[in-house]
Amino acid sequence: MTVKNICCIGAGYVGGPTAAVIAYKCPDIKVTICDINQKRIDAWMSDKLPIYEPGLEEVVFACRGKNLFFSTDVDKHIEEADLIFVSVNTPTKKQGLGAGMAADLAYVEAATRRIANVAKSSKIVVEKSTVPCRTAQSMRTILDANSTDNVKFDILSNPEFLAEGTAIPDLLKPDRVLIGSLQTESGKAAQQALVDVYSHWIPRENIITTNLWSSELSKLAANALLAQRISSINALSAVCEATGADVDEVAYAVGRDTRIGSKFLKASVGFGGSCFQKDILNLVYLSYSLNLPEVAEYWNQVYLMNEYQKKRFVKKIISTLFNTITHKKIAVLGFAFKKDTGDTRESAAITLIKDFMQENAHVAIYDPKVEHEQIYMDLAEPGVVDNRKQVQEKITICKDAYEAAKDADALIIVTEWDEFKSLDYERIYKDMQKPAFLFDGRLILDAPKLREIGFKVHVIGKNALEGRA
Ligand code: UDX
Ligand code: ADP
């Protein structure tokens, strides 16, 4: 079968860029991205797209209105499509069974039920959202209960490996595309149909086909292994600080071993983002559910190490500032969970700033891309009356790094935005309280040079003794 019409349910960080690149690379396929959120769809149709991602505008503007469309009429586009991507959110459950660990599959289920209710012809249904292993089984049960002689459903797992900030290059030239299917005749035919879509621009040898369950688990496994590398280097960063070793030098020396490799060994204030924490916890929950507590505890340690790293940084800041930051001005540079994105989900900045607010510091925040409203939302405790007002009293969102640093006692690099590397640090130093403390949570600044200016510098994984590293 040949895919001619694709519907993508969910116009978020995954669905939006993925479906847009498919439209861009497959002019013969009509792609419609649907969402129940009218504001989001309006933004996708406007000049200011709802997410910031380098290269995304070029892709969307090149094919919007030609073979790429956006709509809130989910039912209509389900009905028209022969292949449907399910790219809805799968947040960690906040309450009930598995709260704090398991993925909330309510959105996946709702989207699957819509497909089951609306479809009048056979469809290929593709799981794109990261889901726990064997979610396809639940989708299948819902869809099978609604299938007839004329309406059949095939389910594929096609997890997305794009990273935010580099989503477009990741999609244009992925290391691999993974497509899992049931090993039945119709499952394999559906798998081939999706292979043909990706073959428009991806060499066949980079498209891996597996069984459904391997595909689902591979996504969790990839994120767990990547997060594990970061927690490993972050654990070593604490040892570096205690011994005088330099974590960048250690990572470089270790990464030169081709068996280990150099990527994802950058020590930091802790990983953030919508995937790593969620997927690790997902794997932990899955392992407990499968009665594999040792496996669960092994992966949980990756999560716990990340929490430890954030707390360790906060403690270091407070102890360096003479054990109190009460009424001090703390300038935080960066609020996004990494550079080149406006996304703040699970950003280390949130944990850090909440801790500073607890200590009654005044926090001045600057981020080049994050919307101010998002910062207020992330820092306010949901459900606490007047909390937003309290947040507003304790933080100031600044127009640039210089405004944030003015009269500050400490400057803290939380996100590795390139522009922070080339700021006028002489000017910043002059404007700050003295001693002027600078904490580099991303290892991006030239610490010796900053010390020459006069800053008291602490870099994660370095300079156990001030000025020695
Ligand atoms: C991740 C995976 O990389 C991607 O394959 C998957 O599809 C989704 O989850 P993402 O969360 O967008 O992507 O960004 P990523 O580049 O992986 O960074 C995640 C976090 O780890 C960020 O906070 C980043 O700053 C941090 N990080 C990354 C480090 O602290 N050190 C590193 O060496 C790499
Ligand atoms: P991700 O990072 O996984 O892409 P997002 O939260 O950015 O997650 O995007 C998921 C999108 O899916 C949201 O815009 C949400 O409104 C949308 N969504 C959730 N459930 C449905 C549904 N049943 N039908 C259509 N869209 C949905």
Tab-separated table of C-alpha atoms in Angstrom, residues 44-418:
chain	number	residue	atom	x	y	z
A	44	TRP	CA	1.269	27.045	13.806
A	45	MET	CA	-0.676	28.899	11.115
A	46	SER	CA	0.809	32.292	12.052
A	47	ASP	CA	4.217	33.921	11.523
A	48	LYS	CA	5.260	33.112	15.089
A	49	LEU	CA	5.313	29.333	15.481
A	50	PRO	CA	4.414	27.983	18.940
A	51	ILE	CA	7.825	26.398	19.462
A	52	TYR	CA	11.302	27.733	18.868
A	53	GLU	CA	13.503	25.337	16.965
A	54	PRO	CA	16.336	26.402	14.633
A	55	GLY	CA	15.395	25.693	10.991
A	56	LEU	CA	11.741	24.921	11.764
A	57	GLU	CA	10.331	28.104	10.201
A	58	GLU	CA	12.041	27.418	6.879
A	59	VAL	CA	10.563	23.918	6.748
A	60	VAL	CA	7.041	24.971	7.779
A	61	PHE	CA	6.901	28.082	5.601
A	62	ALA	CA	8.115	26.086	2.570
A	63	CYS	CA	5.204	23.648	2.584
A	64	ARG	CA	2.396	25.189	4.673
A	65	GLY	CA	-0.710	25.521	2.519
A	66	LYS	CA	0.809	23.237	-0.157
A	67	ASN	CA	0.926	19.779	1.387
A	68	LEU	CA	1.174	20.741	5.078
A	69	PHE	CA	-1.948	21.787	6.962
A	70	PHE	CA	-2.937	22.460	10.574
A	71	SER	CA	-6.366	21.869	12.023
A	72	THR	CA	-8.421	21.324	15.155
A	73	ASP	CA	-10.845	19.145	13.236
A	74	VAL	CA	-9.201	15.941	14.432
A	75	ASP	CA	-12.093	13.669	13.381
A	76	LYS	CA	-12.182	14.864	9.788
A	77	HIS	CA	-8.474	14.335	9.298
A	78	ILE	CA	-8.466	10.943	11.000
A	79	GLU	CA	-11.138	9.884	8.555
A	80	GLU	CA	-9.258	11.187	5.513
A	81	ALA	CA	-5.869	9.734	6.468
A	82	ASP	CA	-4.435	6.351	5.625
A	83	LEU	CA	-1.681	6.695	8.234
A	84	ILE	CA	-2.075	8.396	11.621
A	85	PHE	CA	0.734	9.410	13.951
A	86	VAL	CA	-0.222	9.563	17.604
A	87	SER	CA	2.080	12.281	19.005
A	88	VAL	CA	0.206	13.357	22.088
A	89	ASN	CA	1.766	14.070	25.471
A	90	THR	CA	2.551	11.266	27.928
A	91	PRO	CA	3.440	13.089	31.157
A	92	THR	CA	4.365	11.350	34.400
A	93	LYS	CA	1.235	10.543	36.415
A	94	LYS	CA	0.590	13.069	39.180
A	95	GLN	CA	-1.817	10.950	41.206
A	96	GLY	CA	-3.238	7.468	41.537
A	97	LEU	CA	-1.483	4.179	40.885
A	98	GLY	CA	2.164	4.728	39.874
A	99	ALA	CA	1.988	8.469	40.700
A	100	GLY	CA	5.337	10.182	40.210
A	101	MET	CA	6.663	7.336	38.056
A	102	ALA	CA	4.294	5.797	35.535
A	103	ALA	CA	3.375	7.526	32.285
A	104	ASP	CA	-0.105	8.966	32.099
A	105	LEU	CA	-1.540	7.287	29.043
A	106	ALA	CA	-4.897	9.066	29.178
A	107	TYR	CA	-4.071	11.211	26.122
A	108	VAL	CA	-2.879	8.236	24.098
A	109	GLU	CA	-6.014	6.351	25.020
A	110	ALA	CA	-8.278	9.298	24.166
A	111	ALA	CA	-6.623	9.710	20.771
A	112	THR	CA	-6.876	5.956	20.105
A	113	ARG	CA	-10.558	5.952	21.023
A	114	ARG	CA	-11.154	8.867	18.632
A	115	ILE	CA	-9.529	6.885	15.846
A	116	ALA	CA	-11.606	3.815	16.715
A	117	ASN	CA	-14.852	5.803	16.759
A	118	VAL	CA	-14.278	7.899	13.672
A	119	ALA	CA	-12.520	5.633	11.155
A	120	LYS	CA	-14.640	4.349	8.284
A	121	SER	CA	-11.738	2.816	6.381
A	122	SER	CA	-8.608	0.877	7.349
A	123	LYS	CA	-5.783	2.829	8.957
A	124	ILE	CA	-2.197	2.411	9.964
A	125	VAL	CA	-1.876	3.813	13.476
A	126	VAL	CA	1.644	4.812	14.500
A	127	GLU	CA	2.769	5.358	18.100
A	128	LYS	CA	5.139	8.299	18.023
A	129	SER	CA	4.864	9.426	21.646
A	130	THR	CA	7.244	7.690	24.034
A	131	VAL	CA	5.191	5.059	25.781
A	132	PRO	CA	5.852	2.202	28.173
A	133	CYS	CA	6.611	-1.140	26.579
A	134	ARG	CA	3.407	-2.916	25.481
A	135	THR	CA	1.253	0.194	25.131
A	136	ALA	CA	0.584	-0.908	21.576
A	137	GLN	CA	-1.238	-3.878	23.100
A	138	SER	CA	-3.764	-1.577	24.810
A	139	MET	CA	-4.186	0.476	21.652
A	140	ARG	CA	-4.729	-2.728	19.736
A	141	THR	CA	-7.415	-3.912	22.148
A	142	ILE	CA	-9.325	-0.640	21.744
A	143	LEU	CA	-8.956	-0.603	17.966
A	144	ASP	CA	-9.759	-4.319	17.505
A	145	ALA	CA	-12.959	-3.912	19.487
A	146	ASN	CA	-14.044	-1.421	16.845
A	147	SER	CA	-12.750	-3.072	13.694
A	148	THR	CA	-15.066	-4.588	11.085
A	149	ASP	CA	-14.562	-6.499	7.835
A	150	ASN	CA	-14.016	-3.179	6.036
A	151	VAL	CA	-12.153	-1.292	8.735
A	152	LYS	CA	-8.901	-2.845	9.967
A	153	PHE	CA	-6.146	-1.262	12.000
A	154	ASP	CA	-2.441	-1.960	11.952
A	155	ILE	CA	-0.320	-0.585	14.766
A	156	LEU	CA	3.286	0.454	14.369
A	157	SER	CA	5.763	1.803	16.871
A	158	ASN	CA	7.965	4.524	15.417
A	159	PRO	CA	9.617	6.308	18.342
A	160	GLU	CA	11.123	9.714	17.730
A	161	PHE	CA	14.755	10.255	18.678
A	162	LEU	CA	15.024	13.981	17.883
A	163	ALA	CA	16.547	16.229	20.515
A	164	GLU	CA	15.172	19.713	21.035
A	165	GLY	CA	17.330	22.505	19.691
A	166	THR	CA	18.582	20.222	16.918
A	167	ALA	CA	15.223	18.719	15.915
A	168	ILE	CA	15.385	19.729	12.260
A	169	PRO	CA	18.890	18.407	11.497
A	170	ASP	CA	18.044	15.302	13.582
A	171	LEU	CA	14.949	14.709	11.444
A	172	LEU	CA	16.627	15.484	8.138
A	173	LYS	CA	19.588	13.218	8.848
A	174	PRO	CA	18.714	10.805	11.649
A	175	ASP	CA	21.235	8.236	12.916
A	176	ARG	CA	18.416	5.751	12.402
A	177	VAL	CA	14.662	5.498	12.085
A	178	LEU	CA	13.060	2.677	14.025
A	179	ILE	CA	9.815	1.021	12.974
A	180	GLY	CA	8.347	-1.857	14.976
A	181	SER	CA	5.390	-3.945	13.917
A	182	LEU	CA	3.648	-7.176	14.710
A	183	GLN	CA	5.234	-9.905	12.654
A	184	THR	CA	1.996	-10.725	10.837
A	185	GLU	CA	1.510	-10.304	7.104
A	186	SER	CA	-0.561	-7.157	7.447
A	187	GLY	CA	1.773	-5.825	10.175
A	188	LYS	CA	4.735	-6.227	7.883
A	189	ALA	CA	2.888	-4.578	4.986
A	190	ALA	CA	2.078	-1.580	7.207
A	191	GLN	CA	5.706	-1.450	8.310
A	192	GLN	CA	6.800	-1.409	4.663
A	193	ALA	CA	4.362	1.435	3.906
A	194	LEU	CA	6.012	3.582	6.591
A	195	VAL	CA	9.480	2.533	5.440
A	196	ASP	CA	8.484	3.863	1.997
A	197	VAL	CA	7.529	7.229	3.512
A	198	TYR	CA	10.910	7.638	5.224
A	199	SER	CA	12.737	6.295	2.153
A	200	HIS	CA	11.897	9.587	0.429
A	201	TRP	CA	15.016	10.995	2.138
A	202	ILE	CA	16.589	8.418	4.438
A	203	PRO	CA	18.855	5.644	3.126
A	204	ARG	CA	17.209	2.245	3.576
A	205	GLU	CA	20.110	0.937	5.675
A	206	ASN	CA	19.333	3.628	8.273
A	207	ILE	CA	15.745	2.430	8.688
A	208	ILE	CA	15.602	-0.359	11.245
A	209	THR	CA	12.613	-2.677	11.356
A	210	THR	CA	11.958	-4.730	14.489
A	211	ASN	CA	9.102	-6.293	16.350
A	212	LEU	CA	6.724	-3.944	18.176
A	213	TRP	CA	8.021	-4.561	21.677
A	214	SER	CA	11.689	-4.106	20.788
A	215	SER	CA	10.832	-0.794	19.188
A	216	GLU	CA	8.879	0.452	22.195
A	217	LEU	CA	11.576	-0.609	24.649
A	218	SER	CA	14.412	0.778	22.506
A	219	LYS	CA	13.144	4.314	22.973
A	220	LEU	CA	13.109	3.974	26.759
A	221	ALA	CA	16.478	2.221	26.650
A	222	ALA	CA	18.098	4.932	24.495
A	223	ASN	CA	16.974	7.714	26.802
A	224	ALA	CA	17.899	5.735	29.913
A	225	LEU	CA	21.418	5.088	28.594
A	226	LEU	CA	21.922	8.726	27.573
A	227	ALA	CA	20.713	9.983	30.948
A	228	GLN	CA	22.903	7.400	32.658
A	229	ARG	CA	26.000	8.818	30.949
A	230	ILE	CA	25.168	12.296	32.220
A	231	SER	CA	24.550	11.038	35.759
A	232	SER	CA	27.810	9.092	35.588
A	233	ILE	CA	29.875	12.129	34.606
A	234	ASN	CA	28.002	14.266	37.125
A	235	ALA	CA	28.803	11.733	39.854
A	236	LEU	CA	32.443	11.979	38.806
A	237	SER	CA	32.238	15.790	38.856
A	238	ALA	CA	31.732	15.604	42.629
A	239	VAL	CA	34.834	13.440	42.915
A	240	CYS	CA	36.738	15.944	40.756
A	241	GLU	CA	35.803	18.824	43.033
A	242	ALA	CA	36.972	16.850	46.040
A	243	THR	CA	40.292	15.842	44.516
A	244	GLY	CA	41.398	18.671	42.237
A	245	ALA	CA	40.794	16.695	39.028
A	246	ASP	CA	39.109	18.564	36.160
A	247	VAL	CA	35.930	16.890	34.901
A	248	ASP	CA	36.379	18.212	31.343
A	249	GLU	CA	39.841	16.699	31.200
A	250	VAL	CA	38.574	13.422	32.627
A	251	ALA	CA	35.658	13.325	30.139
A	252	TYR	CA	38.010	14.044	27.258
A	253	ALA	CA	40.541	11.412	28.290
A	254	VAL	CA	37.867	8.810	28.912
A	255	GLY	CA	35.862	9.671	25.795
A	256	ARG	CA	38.882	9.130	23.547
A	257	ASP	CA	38.402	5.419	24.176
A	258	THR	CA	36.306	4.515	21.139
A	259	ARG	CA	34.432	1.956	23.223
A	260	ILE	CA	33.172	4.792	25.423
A	261	GLY	CA	32.957	7.701	22.955
A	262	SER	CA	32.926	11.411	23.653
A	263	LYS	CA	29.261	12.400	23.438
A	264	PHE	CA	26.952	13.048	26.398
A	265	LEU	CA	29.811	13.324	28.838
A	266	LYS	CA	29.402	17.023	29.544
A	267	ALA	CA	29.033	17.539	33.267
A	268	SER	CA	26.257	19.955	34.152
A	269	VAL	CA	23.912	21.180	36.816
A	270	GLY	CA	21.698	18.206	35.915
A	271	PHE	CA	19.736	17.029	32.920
A	272	GLY	CA	16.294	18.408	32.201
A	273	GLY	CA	13.837	18.133	29.346
A	274	SER	CA	10.569	16.347	28.866
A	275	CYS	CA	12.122	12.942	28.200
A	276	PHE	CA	14.989	11.822	30.393
A	277	GLN	CA	13.407	11.988	33.817
A	278	LYS	CA	10.061	10.800	32.538
A	279	ASP	CA	11.488	7.846	30.662
A	280	ILE	CA	13.837	6.773	33.460
A	281	LEU	CA	10.927	6.812	35.909
A	282	ASN	CA	8.862	4.981	33.355
A	283	LEU	CA	11.499	2.270	33.133
A	284	VAL	CA	11.723	2.105	36.915
A	285	TYR	CA	7.965	1.657	37.163
A	286	LEU	CA	7.924	-0.924	34.399
A	287	SER	CA	10.681	-2.894	36.125
A	288	TYR	CA	8.851	-2.866	39.469
A	289	SER	CA	5.648	-3.937	37.702
A	290	LEU	CA	7.515	-6.820	36.115
A	291	ASN	CA	8.728	-7.823	39.581
A	292	LEU	CA	12.310	-6.824	38.823
A	293	PRO	CA	13.103	-4.606	41.846
A	294	GLU	CA	16.895	-4.805	41.408
A	295	VAL	CA	16.576	-3.534	37.851
A	296	ALA	CA	14.209	-0.791	38.991
A	297	GLU	CA	16.588	0.389	41.710
A	298	TYR	CA	19.535	0.374	39.320
A	299	TRP	CA	17.824	2.818	36.948
A	300	ASN	CA	16.322	4.850	39.766
A	301	GLN	CA	19.855	5.711	40.832
A	302	VAL	CA	20.313	7.619	37.540
A	303	TYR	CA	17.366	9.800	38.509
A	304	LEU	CA	18.504	10.197	42.118
A	305	MET	CA	22.005	11.231	41.017
A	306	ASN	CA	20.444	13.972	38.892
A	307	GLU	CA	18.480	15.275	41.864
A	308	TYR	CA	21.647	15.118	43.988
A	309	GLN	CA	23.602	17.120	41.413
A	310	LYS	CA	21.086	19.987	41.505
A	311	LYS	CA	21.001	20.042	45.313
A	312	ARG	CA	24.788	19.828	45.498
A	313	PHE	CA	25.066	22.934	43.302
A	314	VAL	CA	22.580	24.874	45.418
A	315	LYS	CA	24.452	23.904	48.603
A	316	LYS	CA	27.739	24.986	47.076
A	317	ILE	CA	26.267	28.373	46.175
A	318	ILE	CA	24.818	28.953	49.625
A	319	SER	CA	27.926	27.831	51.490
A	320	THR	CA	30.165	29.979	49.280
A	321	LEU	CA	27.981	33.027	49.909
A	322	PHE	CA	28.848	32.783	53.623
A	323	ASN	CA	26.030	30.326	54.349
A	324	THR	CA	23.201	32.704	53.612
A	325	ILE	CA	21.547	34.135	50.533
A	326	THR	CA	18.675	35.783	52.404
A	327	HIS	CA	17.913	39.163	50.795
A	328	LYS	CA	20.831	38.708	48.417
A	329	LYS	CA	20.363	39.205	44.711
A	330	ILE	CA	21.084	36.067	42.701
A	331	ALA	CA	21.297	36.467	38.920
A	332	VAL	CA	20.351	33.361	36.966
A	333	LEU	CA	21.359	33.207	33.316
A	334	GLY	CA	19.245	30.715	31.399
A	335	PHE	CA	15.905	29.159	32.211
A	336	ALA	CA	15.431	26.691	29.318
A	337	PHE	CA	16.510	23.086	29.954
A	338	LYS	CA	19.217	23.443	27.280
A	339	LYS	CA	20.304	26.001	24.709
A	340	ASP	CA	18.460	26.708	21.468
A	341	THR	CA	15.025	25.911	22.825
A	342	GLY	CA	12.348	27.844	24.672
A	343	ASP	CA	11.238	24.642	26.416
A	344	THR	CA	11.488	24.642	30.210
A	345	ARG	CA	10.108	21.221	31.066
A	346	GLU	CA	12.070	19.727	34.004
A	347	SER	CA	14.692	22.441	33.601
A	348	ALA	CA	17.280	22.477	36.390
A	349	ALA	CA	16.627	26.233	36.600
A	350	ILE	CA	13.214	25.561	38.135
A	351	THR	CA	14.617	23.470	41.009
A	352	LEU	CA	17.446	25.898	41.648
A	353	ILE	CA	15.333	29.042	41.643
A	354	LYS	CA	12.659	27.489	43.863
A	355	ASP	CA	15.422	26.684	46.363
A	356	PHE	CA	16.763	30.251	46.172
A	357	MET	CA	13.262	31.622	46.762
A	358	GLN	CA	12.898	29.337	49.771
A	359	GLU	CA	16.021	30.960	51.180
A	360	ASN	CA	14.432	34.389	50.658
A	361	ALA	CA	16.887	35.498	48.010
A	362	HIS	CA	15.801	37.830	45.241
A	363	VAL	CA	16.306	36.119	41.897
A	364	ALA	CA	16.904	38.034	38.654
A	365	ILE	CA	16.367	35.811	35.628
A	366	TYR	CA	17.342	36.217	32.013
A	367	ASP	CA	16.752	33.749	29.191
A	368	PRO	CA	16.870	34.704	25.514
A	369	LYS	CA	13.928	32.537	24.430
A	370	VAL	CA	11.661	31.502	27.288
A	371	GLU	CA	8.367	33.407	27.512
A	372	HIS	CA	7.988	35.375	30.753
A	373	GLU	CA	4.587	33.866	31.420
A	374	GLN	CA	6.145	30.396	31.269
A	375	ILE	CA	8.662	31.341	33.972
A	376	TYR	CA	5.913	32.513	36.322
A	377	MET	CA	3.924	29.349	35.647
A	378	ASP	CA	6.922	27.094	36.309
A	379	LEU	CA	7.826	28.787	39.587
A	380	ALA	CA	4.343	29.078	41.069
A	381	GLU	CA	3.114	26.088	43.078
A	382	PRO	CA	-0.136	24.904	41.512
A	383	GLY	CA	-3.152	25.283	43.739
A	384	VAL	CA	-1.486	27.510	46.349
A	385	VAL	CA	-3.498	30.713	46.760
A	386	ASP	CA	-1.625	33.906	45.907
A	387	ASN	CA	1.473	31.921	45.125
A	388	ARG	CA	1.931	33.659	41.815
A	389	LYS	CA	1.993	37.006	43.617
A	390	GLN	CA	4.629	35.701	46.018
A	391	VAL	CA	6.700	34.517	43.067
A	392	GLN	CA	6.452	37.925	41.436
A	393	GLU	CA	7.725	39.534	44.615
A	394	LYS	CA	10.754	37.265	44.718
A	395	ILE	CA	11.856	37.271	41.100
A	396	THR	CA	12.528	39.786	38.353
A	397	ILE	CA	12.610	38.740	34.725
A	398	CYS	CA	15.218	40.818	32.931
A	399	LYS	CA	15.682	41.957	29.356
A	400	ASP	CA	19.338	40.946	29.228
A	401	ALA	CA	22.186	39.477	31.237
A	402	TYR	CA	23.512	42.909	32.235
A	403	GLU	CA	20.256	43.945	33.848
A	404	ALA	CA	20.118	40.622	35.724
A	405	ALA	CA	23.709	40.973	36.963
A	406	LYS	CA	23.398	44.590	38.139
A	407	ASP	CA	24.051	44.739	41.911
A	408	ALA	CA	23.889	40.945	42.137
A	409	ASP	CA	25.894	39.051	44.737
A	410	ALA	CA	26.208	36.006	42.521
A	411	LEU	CA	25.832	35.175	38.846
A	412	ILE	CA	24.818	31.638	37.955
A	413	ILE	CA	25.018	30.032	34.516
A	414	VAL	CA	22.231	27.483	34.298
A	415	THR	CA	21.704	27.111	30.529
A	416	GLU	CA	24.577	26.937	28.056
A	417	TRP	CA	23.311	29.618	25.626
A	418	ASP	CA	26.166	30.665	23.290
